[in-house]
Short mmCIF file of C-alpha atoms in Angstrom, two decimals:
data_model
loop_
_atom_site.label_atom_id
_atom_site.label_comp_id
_atom_site.label_asym_id
_atom_site.label_seq_id
_atom_site.Cartn_x
_atom_site.Cartn_y
_atom_site.Cartn_z
CA MET A 1 -102.36 -81.79 -130.78
CA ALA A 2 -99.63 -80.24 -128.28
CA LYS A 3 -98.33 -76.80 -129.40
CA PRO A 4 -94.57 -76.10 -129.55
CA SER A 5 -92.68 -74.86 -127.04
CA VAL A 6 -88.75 -73.84 -125.69
CA SER A 7 -87.08 -76.07 -123.19
CA ILE A 8 -84.18 -73.89 -120.92
CA SER A 9 -82.30 -77.37 -122.62
CA ASP A 10 -82.24 -76.19 -126.36
CA ILE A 11 -79.77 -73.24 -124.94
CA ASP A 12 -77.65 -76.09 -125.54
CA ASP A 13 -77.56 -75.31 -128.86
CA LEU A 14 -78.29 -71.80 -128.98
CA LYS A 15 -74.58 -71.26 -126.73
CA SER A 16 -71.58 -71.84 -129.44
CA ILE A 17 -74.10 -70.43 -132.33
CA ALA A 18 -74.10 -66.81 -129.65
CA VAL A 19 -70.47 -66.85 -128.65
CA ASP A 20 -69.23 -66.88 -132.20
CA ILE A 21 -71.56 -64.29 -133.19
CA ILE A 22 -70.18 -62.09 -130.17
CA HIS A 23 -66.76 -63.03 -130.42
CA THR A 24 -66.63 -62.49 -134.38
CA ALA A 25 -69.67 -59.33 -134.74
CA LYS A 26 -66.99 -55.78 -132.64
CA SER A 27 -65.63 -54.77 -135.59
CA GLY A 28 -65.17 -51.00 -136.34
CA ASN A 29 -65.64 -48.44 -133.95
CA THR A 30 -67.93 -50.75 -131.61
CA ASP A 31 -66.48 -50.69 -128.59
CA TYR A 32 -68.14 -53.81 -126.34
CA LEU A 33 -70.62 -56.23 -126.85
CA ASP A 34 -72.46 -58.25 -125.89
CA LEU A 35 -75.59 -60.85 -125.36
CA ARG A 36 -78.00 -62.26 -123.14
CA LEU A 37 -79.94 -65.19 -123.64
CA GLU A 38 -83.06 -66.44 -121.64
CA ILE A 39 -86.16 -69.33 -121.43
CA GLY A 40 -88.25 -69.57 -118.52
CA GLU A 41 -90.65 -72.94 -117.81
CA GLY A 42 -92.56 -72.11 -115.43
CA ILE A 43 -96.61 -74.18 -114.18
CA GLY A 44 -98.19 -72.33 -111.37
CA ALA A 45 -102.49 -72.37 -110.22
CA TYR A 46 -105.18 -69.44 -108.30
CA SER A 47 -107.65 -70.95 -105.94
CA GLU A 48 -110.60 -68.92 -104.15
CA ASP A 49 -111.97 -70.25 -101.09
CA GLY A 50 -110.27 -74.30 -102.28
CA HIS A 51 -112.41 -74.01 -105.88
CA PRO A 52 -109.26 -74.05 -109.15
CA LYS A 53 -110.46 -71.41 -111.41
CA VAL A 54 -106.74 -71.05 -113.05
CA THR A 55 -103.89 -73.36 -113.67
CA SER A 56 -101.43 -71.66 -116.09
CA LYS A 57 -98.11 -73.65 -117.94
CA ASP A 58 -95.51 -71.81 -120.10
CA TRP A 59 -92.58 -70.47 -121.48
CA ASN A 60 -91.57 -67.09 -122.53
CA PHE A 61 -87.46 -66.70 -124.35
CA SER A 62 -85.47 -63.69 -124.47
CA LEU A 63 -82.39 -61.52 -125.94
CA GLY A 64 -80.84 -58.81 -125.67
CA VAL A 65 -78.24 -56.87 -126.75
CA ARG A 66 -76.16 -54.20 -125.83
CA VAL A 67 -72.99 -52.00 -128.10
CA ILE A 68 -71.18 -49.27 -126.71
CA ASP A 69 -69.70 -48.15 -129.24
CA LYS A 70 -67.20 -44.54 -129.80
CA THR A 71 -67.32 -42.62 -133.43
CA GLY A 72 -68.33 -39.34 -131.31
CA ILE A 73 -68.15 -39.73 -127.39
CA PRO A 74 -68.60 -43.85 -125.90
CA ALA A 75 -72.59 -44.55 -126.04
CA ALA A 76 -74.38 -47.40 -125.54
CA GLY A 77 -77.47 -48.81 -127.55
CA TYR A 78 -79.52 -51.60 -126.91
CA PHE A 79 -81.85 -54.13 -128.66
CA GLY A 80 -84.56 -56.45 -126.71
CA GLN A 81 -87.32 -58.63 -128.46
CA LYS A 82 -88.96 -61.46 -126.56
CA LEU A 83 -87.92 -64.21 -129.15
CA GLY A 84 -90.15 -67.62 -130.45
CA PHE A 85 -90.77 -70.90 -131.51
CA PRO A 86 -89.37 -70.13 -135.18
CA ASP A 87 -86.50 -68.38 -133.81
CA LEU A 88 -84.95 -71.69 -132.25
CA LYS A 89 -83.76 -72.61 -136.03
CA ASN A 90 -83.55 -68.67 -137.41
CA PHE A 91 -81.08 -67.40 -134.10
CA SER A 92 -78.45 -66.77 -136.31
CA ARG A 93 -80.14 -64.28 -138.11
CA THR A 94 -82.40 -63.19 -135.32
CA LEU A 95 -79.60 -62.32 -133.48
CA GLU A 96 -77.25 -60.22 -135.97
CA ASN A 97 -80.15 -58.91 -136.84
CA ALA A 98 -80.17 -57.49 -133.27
CA ILE A 99 -76.26 -56.09 -132.69
CA GLN A 100 -77.72 -54.50 -136.48
CA VAL A 101 -80.06 -52.47 -134.45
CA ALA A 102 -78.46 -51.87 -131.13
CA SER A 103 -75.24 -51.01 -132.97
CA ALA A 104 -77.10 -48.28 -134.82
CA ARG A 105 -78.63 -46.89 -131.82
CA ALA A 106 -75.45 -47.13 -130.17
CA ARG A 107 -73.39 -45.52 -133.08
CA ALA A 108 -76.26 -42.83 -133.50
CA ASN A 109 -76.08 -41.66 -129.36
CA SER A 110 -72.56 -41.66 -129.48
CA ARG A 111 -72.57 -39.12 -132.06
CA ASP A 112 -75.67 -37.19 -130.56
CA LYS A 113 -73.45 -37.39 -128.06
CA LYS A 114 -70.14 -35.82 -129.64
CA SER A 115 -72.66 -32.90 -131.72
CA PHE A 116 -74.26 -31.43 -128.89
CA VAL A 117 -71.42 -31.13 -126.74
CA ILE A 118 -70.06 -28.89 -129.66
CA GLN A 119 -73.09 -27.27 -130.03
CA SER A 120 -74.30 -26.57 -125.99
CA GLN A 121 -71.44 -24.39 -124.14
CA GLU A 122 -74.33 -24.36 -121.20
CA PHE A 123 -74.78 -28.08 -120.52
CA GLY A 124 -71.60 -29.93 -122.83
CA SER A 125 -70.10 -30.95 -119.73
CA SER A 126 -72.67 -32.88 -118.59
CA ILE A 127 -72.14 -35.05 -121.31
CA THR A 128 -69.69 -38.45 -120.18
CA PRO A 129 -68.75 -40.65 -122.43
CA THR A 130 -70.03 -43.99 -121.50
CA LEU A 131 -67.30 -46.17 -119.10
CA LEU A 132 -67.66 -49.95 -117.52
CA ALA A 133 -65.50 -50.54 -114.54
CA PRO A 134 -63.38 -53.70 -115.02
CA ILE A 135 -64.49 -57.10 -113.90
CA ASP A 136 -62.36 -60.01 -113.51
CA ILE A 137 -63.71 -62.72 -117.31
CA ARG A 138 -65.34 -65.55 -116.60
CA ARG A 139 -66.35 -68.73 -117.84
CA ASP A 140 -68.57 -70.64 -116.26
CA THR A 141 -71.83 -72.83 -115.19
CA VAL A 142 -73.95 -73.20 -112.64
CA PRO A 143 -76.39 -75.06 -112.45
CA ALA A 144 -80.25 -74.83 -110.76
CA GLU A 145 -81.49 -76.75 -107.27
CA PHE A 146 -84.51 -78.52 -107.46
CA GLU A 147 -85.42 -82.06 -106.19
CA ILE A 148 -88.18 -81.56 -107.77
CA ASP A 149 -87.64 -80.46 -111.53
CA PRO A 150 -90.64 -78.25 -111.97
CA ARG A 151 -90.42 -79.23 -115.36
CA CYS A 152 -92.55 -82.31 -113.75
CA VAL A 153 -94.73 -80.51 -112.00
CA THR A 154 -98.21 -81.64 -113.53
CA PRO A 155 -101.45 -79.27 -113.79
CA ALA A 156 -103.26 -80.86 -111.35
CA GLN A 157 -100.10 -81.59 -109.20
CA ILE A 158 -100.15 -77.17 -109.34
CA THR A 159 -103.50 -77.02 -108.61
CA ASP A 160 -104.26 -80.22 -105.90
CA LEU A 161 -101.91 -77.95 -103.50
CA ALA A 162 -103.37 -74.44 -104.60
CA CYS A 163 -106.89 -75.81 -103.59
CA GLN A 164 -105.73 -77.50 -99.98
CA THR A 165 -104.17 -74.98 -99.42
CA ALA A 166 -106.94 -72.11 -100.01
CA ALA A 167 -108.88 -74.30 -98.14
CA ALA A 168 -107.05 -74.80 -95.31
CA ALA A 169 -106.95 -71.26 -94.11
CA LEU A 170 -110.63 -70.43 -95.40
CA SER A 171 -112.33 -73.69 -92.69
CA PHE A 172 -110.19 -72.25 -90.25
CA HIS A 173 -112.29 -70.41 -88.45
CA GLN A 174 -115.62 -69.26 -88.37
CA TYR A 175 -114.60 -65.45 -88.91
CA LEU A 176 -112.83 -66.28 -92.68
CA ARG A 177 -114.92 -64.86 -95.65
CA ARG A 178 -112.48 -65.71 -98.29
CA SER A 179 -109.33 -67.53 -99.19
CA GLU A 180 -107.32 -66.50 -102.11
CA VAL A 181 -103.66 -68.31 -102.91
CA VAL A 182 -101.66 -68.68 -105.95
CA VAL A 183 -98.70 -71.02 -106.05
CA ASN A 184 -96.38 -71.18 -109.19
CA THR A 185 -92.88 -73.43 -109.34
CA GLY A 186 -90.51 -72.34 -112.46
CA ILE A 187 -87.07 -73.14 -113.93
CA SER A 188 -84.88 -70.06 -115.81
CA ARG A 189 -81.72 -70.12 -117.91
CA GLN A 190 -79.94 -67.45 -119.13
CA LEU A 191 -76.03 -67.25 -120.90
CA PHE A 192 -73.89 -64.38 -120.70
CA VAL A 193 -71.90 -63.76 -123.67
CA SER A 194 -69.41 -60.24 -124.17
CA SER A 195 -66.76 -59.22 -126.47
CA GLN A 196 -64.12 -59.34 -123.46
CA GLY A 197 -64.38 -62.74 -123.21
CA SER A 198 -67.87 -63.98 -120.41
CA ILE A 199 -69.09 -67.37 -121.00
CA ILE A 200 -71.48 -67.27 -118.07
CA ASP A 201 -74.11 -69.75 -118.00
CA GLN A 202 -76.39 -69.75 -115.51
CA SER A 203 -79.84 -70.84 -114.26
CA SER A 204 -82.31 -70.95 -110.92
CA ALA A 205 -85.67 -72.57 -110.03
CA SER A 206 -88.40 -70.25 -108.07
CA SER A 207 -91.20 -71.93 -105.94
CA GLY A 208 -93.92 -70.48 -104.13
CA VAL A 209 -97.21 -69.98 -102.67
CA THR A 210 -98.96 -65.96 -101.71
CA VAL A 211 -101.89 -66.10 -98.93
CA PHE A 212 -104.72 -63.38 -99.08
CA VAL A 213 -107.42 -63.62 -95.98
CA LEU A 214 -110.50 -61.41 -94.96
CA ALA A 215 -112.42 -61.97 -92.05
CA GLN A 216 -114.02 -59.75 -89.85
CA ASN A 217 -116.21 -60.96 -86.56
CA ASN A 218 -120.11 -61.04 -86.38
CA HIS A 219 -119.96 -57.32 -84.50
CA SER A 220 -117.58 -55.78 -86.43
CA ASP A 221 -118.33 -53.34 -90.07
CA THR A 222 -114.71 -53.81 -90.96
CA PRO A 223 -113.09 -56.92 -91.67
CA VAL A 224 -109.71 -57.10 -91.48
CA ASP A 225 -107.16 -58.32 -94.58
CA LEU A 226 -104.02 -60.39 -95.12
CA TYR A 227 -101.62 -61.07 -97.67
CA HIS A 228 -98.13 -62.93 -97.23
CA HIS A 229 -95.23 -64.47 -99.31
CA THR A 230 -92.91 -67.17 -98.70
CA GLY A 231 -91.02 -69.63 -100.90
CA ASN A 232 -87.19 -70.30 -102.32
CA GLN A 233 -84.86 -71.02 -104.51
CA LEU A 234 -86.01 -74.70 -104.75
CA GLY A 235 -88.61 -76.25 -106.37
CA LEU A 236 -92.24 -77.46 -105.16
CA GLU A 237 -90.16 -79.02 -102.25
CA ALA A 238 -89.83 -75.48 -100.66
CA LEU A 239 -93.95 -75.36 -100.23
CA THR A 240 -94.86 -79.12 -99.91
CA LYS A 241 -91.75 -80.10 -97.16
CA ALA A 242 -91.48 -76.62 -95.93
CA LYS A 243 -88.03 -75.28 -96.74
CA ASN A 244 -88.78 -71.72 -96.71
CA ALA A 245 -87.72 -68.89 -94.32
CA HIS A 246 -90.80 -69.48 -91.91
CA GLN A 247 -89.94 -72.94 -92.17
CA LYS A 248 -94.18 -74.00 -93.18
CA THR A 249 -95.59 -76.22 -95.40
CA ALA A 250 -97.77 -73.99 -98.57
CA VAL A 251 -101.24 -75.36 -95.88
CA ASP A 252 -99.82 -74.59 -92.86
CA PHE A 253 -98.67 -71.02 -93.35
CA ALA A 254 -101.80 -70.39 -94.85
CA ARG A 255 -103.52 -71.36 -91.69
CA GLN A 256 -100.41 -69.48 -90.20
CA ILE A 257 -102.08 -65.92 -91.55
CA ALA A 258 -105.99 -66.85 -91.50
CA ALA A 259 -104.96 -67.22 -87.23
CA GLU A 260 -103.24 -63.80 -87.94
CA ALA A 261 -106.27 -62.39 -89.66
CA ARG A 262 -109.28 -64.13 -86.59
CA LEU A 263 -107.26 -62.87 -83.26
CA LEU A 264 -107.09 -59.21 -86.13
CA ALA A 265 -110.63 -59.52 -86.77
CA ASP A 266 -110.98 -59.05 -82.50
CA ALA A 267 -108.81 -56.25 -81.77
CA LYS A 268 -109.11 -53.38 -81.24
CA PRO A 269 -107.28 -50.45 -83.10
CA ALA A 270 -103.23 -49.57 -82.65
CA PRO A 271 -103.48 -46.10 -80.55
CA LEU A 272 -101.75 -42.97 -81.45
CA VAL A 273 -98.49 -42.57 -80.01
CA ASN A 274 -97.54 -39.17 -81.18
CA LYS A 275 -94.24 -39.22 -79.05
CA PRO A 276 -91.12 -41.59 -80.35
CA ALA A 277 -91.69 -44.88 -78.42
CA VAL A 278 -90.08 -48.26 -77.91
CA VAL A 279 -91.00 -50.65 -79.98
CA VAL A 280 -89.26 -53.70 -80.71
CA LEU A 281 -89.73 -54.93 -84.62
CA ASP A 282 -89.57 -58.37 -85.88
CA PRO A 283 -87.62 -60.26 -88.28
CA ASP A 284 -90.44 -60.22 -90.89
CA LEU A 285 -90.75 -56.52 -90.02
CA ILE A 286 -87.62 -55.53 -89.68
CA ALA A 287 -86.66 -57.28 -93.47
CA LEU A 288 -88.44 -54.95 -94.76
CA PHE A 289 -87.11 -52.26 -93.65
CA ALA A 290 -83.66 -53.25 -95.29
CA HIS A 291 -85.48 -53.37 -98.28
CA GLU A 292 -87.03 -49.84 -98.51
CA ILE A 293 -84.76 -47.02 -96.57
CA ILE A 294 -81.76 -49.17 -97.32
CA GLY A 295 -81.92 -50.78 -100.32
CA HIS A 296 -84.00 -49.14 -102.77
CA PRO A 297 -81.98 -45.90 -101.29
CA SER A 298 -78.64 -47.79 -101.54
CA GLU A 299 -79.29 -48.10 -105.39
CA LEU A 300 -76.45 -46.31 -107.05
CA ASP A 301 -78.73 -45.92 -110.51
CA ARG A 302 -81.60 -43.44 -108.46
CA ALA A 303 -78.99 -42.14 -106.13
CA LEU A 304 -77.72 -40.53 -109.37
CA LYS A 305 -81.17 -39.23 -110.75
CA MET A 306 -80.92 -41.50 -112.72
CA GLU A 307 -84.90 -42.94 -111.39
CA THR A 308 -85.84 -39.07 -109.73
CA CYS A 309 -89.12 -38.45 -111.86
CA TYR A 310 -90.60 -41.64 -111.39
CA ALA A 311 -89.18 -43.58 -108.16
CA GLY A 312 -87.73 -40.88 -106.54
CA ARG A 313 -83.36 -39.99 -105.38
CA SER A 314 -81.77 -41.28 -102.39
CA TRP A 315 -81.54 -39.70 -98.68
CA PHE A 316 -78.04 -40.98 -98.60
CA MET A 317 -76.88 -38.62 -101.98
CA ALA A 318 -77.42 -35.73 -102.43
CA ASP A 319 -74.68 -35.60 -105.63
CA PRO A 320 -72.39 -37.49 -106.26
CA LYS A 321 -69.78 -35.00 -104.69
CA THR A 322 -72.34 -34.53 -101.59
CA SER A 323 -72.75 -38.13 -99.81
CA VAL A 324 -73.58 -39.42 -96.24
CA VAL A 325 -70.18 -42.29 -96.91
CA GLY A 326 -67.85 -42.29 -93.85
CA GLN A 327 -71.07 -40.31 -91.23
CA GLN A 328 -72.51 -41.81 -88.85
CA ILE A 329 -76.28 -42.84 -89.30
CA GLY A 330 -77.03 -44.80 -87.78
CA SER A 331 -75.97 -46.55 -84.01
CA PRO A 332 -73.27 -48.43 -83.51
CA LEU A 333 -75.05 -52.15 -84.12
CA LEU A 334 -76.48 -51.42 -86.70
CA THR A 335 -74.68 -52.98 -89.30
CA ALA A 336 -76.87 -53.21 -92.97
CA PHE A 337 -75.56 -54.75 -97.16
CA SER A 338 -76.43 -56.73 -99.92
CA ASP A 339 -75.28 -60.08 -100.43
CA PRO A 340 -76.81 -62.55 -103.78
CA THR A 341 -74.30 -65.68 -102.74
CA LEU A 342 -76.83 -66.01 -99.69
CA LYS A 343 -78.84 -68.56 -99.86
CA GLY A 344 -82.80 -69.03 -98.64
CA GLY A 345 -85.11 -67.20 -99.94
CA TYR A 346 -85.05 -64.83 -103.32
CA GLY A 347 -82.12 -63.05 -104.55
CA TYR A 348 -79.55 -65.62 -104.64
CA TYR A 349 -77.00 -65.68 -107.54
CA LEU A 350 -73.34 -66.22 -108.39
CA TYR A 351 -72.65 -63.60 -111.55
CA ASP A 352 -75.30 -60.68 -112.69
CA ASP A 353 -76.53 -60.03 -115.42
CA GLU A 354 -73.21 -58.28 -117.27
CA GLY A 355 -70.90 -61.59 -115.66
CA THR A 356 -69.98 -58.98 -112.66
CA PRO A 357 -68.83 -61.69 -109.86
CA ALA A 358 -71.58 -62.01 -106.93
CA ARG A 359 -70.16 -59.25 -103.54
CA ARG A 360 -71.53 -58.14 -100.33
CA VAL A 361 -71.57 -54.87 -100.26
CA TYR A 362 -72.53 -53.34 -97.09
CA HIS A 363 -74.25 -50.32 -96.78
CA ILE A 364 -74.31 -49.15 -93.08
CA LYS A 365 -71.36 -50.81 -90.85
CA ASN A 366 -70.98 -50.07 -87.60
CA GLY A 367 -73.20 -47.01 -88.47
CA VAL A 368 -71.18 -45.95 -90.31
CA TYR A 369 -72.93 -46.23 -94.17
CA GLN A 370 -70.19 -46.98 -97.03
CA GLU A 371 -71.21 -48.40 -100.65
CA PHE A 372 -73.82 -48.84 -103.07
CA MET A 373 -74.41 -51.43 -104.91
CA ASN A 374 -73.65 -50.47 -109.01
CA SER A 375 -72.60 -51.70 -112.42
CA ARG A 376 -70.51 -51.51 -113.78
CA GLN A 377 -71.37 -47.77 -116.15
CA THR A 378 -72.33 -46.15 -113.08
CA ALA A 379 -69.45 -47.90 -111.56
CA ALA A 380 -67.35 -45.41 -113.54
CA ILE A 381 -69.34 -42.63 -112.76
CA VAL A 382 -67.51 -42.64 -109.04
CA ASN A 383 -64.88 -44.68 -109.51
CA VAL A 384 -65.65 -47.81 -107.62
CA SER A 385 -65.08 -52.20 -108.21
CA PRO A 386 -68.17 -53.49 -109.60
CA ASN A 387 -69.95 -55.32 -107.13
CA GLY A 388 -72.61 -57.13 -109.11
CA HIS A 389 -76.28 -56.12 -109.09
CA TYR A 390 -77.36 -54.76 -112.44
CA LYS A 391 -80.40 -56.97 -112.81
CA ALA A 392 -83.10 -56.99 -115.35
CA ASN A 393 -86.03 -59.68 -114.99
CA ASP A 394 -85.95 -60.77 -118.73
CA ALA A 395 -83.41 -60.32 -121.20
CA SER A 396 -85.92 -58.18 -123.17
CA VAL A 397 -85.09 -55.09 -121.15
CA VAL A 398 -82.07 -53.06 -120.53
CA PRO A 399 -81.17 -54.30 -116.59
CA LEU A 400 -81.58 -52.14 -113.28
CA ILE A 401 -79.35 -52.04 -110.06
CA ARG A 402 -81.99 -53.94 -108.11
CA MET A 403 -81.04 -55.22 -104.96
CA SER A 404 -80.00 -58.91 -104.19
CA VAL A 405 -80.78 -60.13 -100.21
CA SER A 406 -80.90 -56.47 -99.24
CA ALA A 407 -80.35 -57.30 -94.91
CA ILE A 408 -79.87 -55.48 -91.67
CA ALA A 409 -77.16 -57.99 -89.54
CA ALA A 410 -77.65 -59.58 -87.02
CA GLY A 411 -76.95 -58.94 -83.25
CA SER A 412 -76.16 -60.89 -80.20
CA ALA A 413 -78.96 -60.21 -78.47
CA ASP A 414 -81.47 -62.11 -77.18
CA PRO A 415 -84.99 -61.53 -78.94
CA LYS A 416 -87.04 -63.04 -75.64
CA LYS A 417 -84.36 -60.28 -73.40
CA ILE A 418 -84.90 -57.70 -76.43
CA ILE A 419 -88.70 -58.26 -75.31
CA ALA A 420 -88.03 -59.33 -71.71
CA ASP A 421 -86.68 -55.51 -71.12
CA VAL A 422 -88.98 -52.75 -72.06
CA ASP A 423 -91.05 -51.90 -69.00
CA HIS A 424 -93.67 -50.24 -71.40
CA GLY A 425 -93.56 -50.10 -75.17
CA TYR A 426 -95.05 -51.63 -78.15
CA TYR A 427 -94.45 -55.21 -80.84
CA CYS A 428 -94.55 -55.05 -83.83
CA VAL A 429 -94.93 -58.27 -86.12
CA GLY A 430 -95.25 -59.02 -90.49
CA HIS A 431 -95.64 -56.24 -92.55
CA ARG A 432 -98.14 -54.97 -94.75
CA ILE A 433 -97.60 -52.15 -97.61
CA PRO A 434 -95.48 -49.23 -96.53
CA SER A 435 -95.84 -45.51 -97.33
CA ILE A 436 -92.08 -43.96 -97.81
CA SER A 437 -90.91 -40.96 -98.97
CA GLU A 438 -89.10 -40.59 -102.08
CA SER A 439 -85.88 -40.18 -100.91
CA ARG A 440 -86.42 -42.62 -98.16
CA GLU A 441 -85.08 -41.09 -95.47
CA ASN A 442 -88.58 -40.75 -93.35
CA PHE A 443 -91.75 -43.49 -93.44
CA GLN A 444 -95.07 -44.97 -92.98
CA ILE A 445 -94.93 -48.85 -92.48
CA ALA A 446 -97.25 -50.89 -91.15
CA PRO A 447 -97.24 -54.45 -88.76
CA ARG A 448 -99.59 -56.14 -89.16
CA LEU A 449 -99.65 -57.20 -85.54
CA ILE A 450 -98.50 -54.16 -82.94
CA TYR A 451 -98.52 -55.95 -79.00
CA GLU A 452 -98.41 -53.68 -76.44
CA ILE A 453 -95.63 -54.36 -73.42
CA ASN A 454 -95.73 -54.34 -70.48
CA HIS A 455 -93.20 -54.65 -68.19
CA GLY A 456 -91.79 -57.39 -70.66
CA ARG A 457 -94.59 -59.36 -71.21
CA LEU A 458 -96.92 -58.89 -74.51
CA GLY A 459 -100.94 -57.70 -73.78
CA GLN A 460 -103.23 -56.65 -76.07
CA VAL A 461 -102.81 -56.90 -79.51
CA TYR A 462 -104.00 -53.87 -82.14
CA ARG A 463 -105.22 -53.37 -85.61
CA ASP A 464 -104.67 -50.67 -87.88
CA GLY A 465 -101.39 -49.38 -86.69
CA ARG A 466 -98.15 -48.08 -88.46
CA LEU A 467 -94.76 -47.27 -87.41
CA THR A 468 -93.30 -43.25 -88.62
CA ALA A 469 -89.92 -41.54 -87.82
CA ASP A 470 -87.73 -40.08 -89.57
CA SER A 471 -84.76 -42.85 -91.28
CA ARG A 472 -81.53 -41.63 -89.71
CA ASP A 473 -83.08 -40.69 -85.87
CA PHE A 474 -84.82 -43.94 -86.05
CA PHE A 475 -81.21 -45.89 -87.43
CA MET A 476 -79.71 -43.70 -85.03
CA SER A 477 -82.58 -44.99 -81.56
CA ILE A 478 -80.81 -48.71 -82.20
CA ASP A 479 -80.00 -50.04 -79.38
CA ALA A 480 -80.50 -54.06 -79.34
CA VAL A 481 -80.66 -56.38 -82.06
CA GLY A 482 -81.19 -60.10 -81.95
CA ALA A 483 -79.20 -63.04 -82.83
CA ASP A 484 -82.13 -64.38 -84.73
CA PHE A 485 -81.57 -63.67 -88.15
CA LYS A 486 -83.87 -64.17 -90.99
CA ILE A 487 -83.92 -64.02 -94.52
CA PHE A 488 -87.53 -63.60 -96.62
CA PRO A 489 -88.26 -64.00 -99.92
CA ILE A 490 -90.13 -61.47 -102.34
CA PRO A 491 -92.12 -61.74 -104.70
CA ASN A 492 -92.41 -58.14 -106.64
CA CYS A 493 -90.35 -55.83 -105.58
CA GLY A 494 -90.91 -53.37 -108.02
CA LYS A 495 -88.44 -50.49 -110.56
CA GLY A 496 -88.19 -49.23 -113.38
CA GLN A 497 -91.10 -47.43 -116.05
CA PRO A 498 -91.96 -49.92 -117.23
CA MET A 499 -91.89 -51.32 -114.62
CA GLN A 500 -89.87 -54.25 -114.23
CA SER A 501 -91.40 -56.27 -111.02
CA LYS A 502 -88.17 -58.85 -109.52
CA GLN A 503 -87.64 -61.09 -107.28
CA VAL A 504 -85.18 -60.46 -103.75
CA GLY A 505 -84.72 -61.22 -100.42
CA ASN A 506 -84.78 -59.61 -97.28
CA GLY A 507 -83.58 -60.94 -94.00
CA GLY A 508 -82.66 -59.03 -90.38
CA PRO A 509 -83.76 -60.43 -86.59
CA THR A 510 -85.25 -58.75 -84.20
CA ALA A 511 -84.31 -55.16 -83.47
CA ARG A 512 -85.69 -52.35 -80.74
CA GLY A 513 -85.83 -48.86 -81.62
CA ARG A 514 -88.21 -45.80 -81.67
CA ALA A 515 -90.56 -44.80 -83.24
CA MET A 516 -94.63 -43.13 -83.20
CA ILE A 517 -97.51 -45.01 -83.91
CA ALA A 518 -100.11 -43.72 -87.15
CA ARG A 519 -103.47 -45.22 -87.30
CA GLY A 520 -104.94 -46.10 -91.04
#
């Protein structure tokens, strides 16, 4: 007997209930109230060396409520809950209870704020009201895009794809010792309703593959391990019809990673370069720079030190009155942005989790710092307009300011000429796990491959190297930016405590600058 399940279509039955309750729940000292209701359905498979290991099919159902109360000094209260099948029939009661709890928390926080200000002359001025900057109130429905409906993919189909992909990597060359592959496809739907009148019904599909390989030649004691991911906000056609940033099927993508591992198995360790050298970064690598060195420190909650103890601060802002806004922090060739409306990887949406319409945010324009990603609350703190970057990985948790598609913009140079013009330097391809300072003002980021450039031509390939530099110095050194802009999917950007892992997009073109090279 099949177990009872929840489907994204169930939101059709819950929508009118949610709208009626939210629009009548605001009373007394309640200043604002919103609801997020989310259902997701997905299926995935894991293969080792071409053998099936795990196949799973599941759904999730979650609810989040925010209330702002003005009994004392305006403050927020939250309630989040993972829901189950019985909550479909009892949804009215579940939502009413959530509102009661969130309201009680908001009321208590509001009173405590006022009490603290009265009692503490020294620190009372640090307490501020929770205000939301105004936005355009929208009522909209955004459908998911797909050819192959994730709900129609069978366990046998997803398992076969995972096994074929892992087998293709392992059989690529005799150096390949191990392959592991995870394939997922899913669809989610979120309903957002606010007491200000917003009703946003937004759906999204997503499919991706992560490939891990281990290679070792017969004369080395040091194996090479590589992993990489590709995917898109589409159905399984993203992997079976090569509709992704790498323009490869899952099987061909696995062969590409296996080919890199085979090449690196014979490669020597990267040279130590203790003075800045000319480095050319391919789009995949510069996209990670956009994410780690520009994107994270451009999250306004981080810049305002709301997550300092756990994640760190921002080299773009010392305090709200001391920032690099309006200052030259990079070459005039450098422009960087975050844009939720760009398709091609992950991170695409038209409204964030408080109903703010999505728009492009220019962090850097022609080398000058411009704007942070924000939420309605943080936008009110610094007196700017909300720009639609308040997102959660699940309706039951409090949203955070998150990247969408964060990228370095395309230039006009021919990527081949960017390399050809280098007398001596290094061409750096792909990326591994980075090591970044807590404020992101300096970095060590490892490419997957490093080619030496001599007289404009690629020569010997090296392994286990890391680019390292002061962030501002590196960005100021950029003297060429290519026209070959690409967007890449990132499956697991992490932020928050407890951790929220979220799909986002990175992007960029070929770029040339100066950095040192370390080993490891």
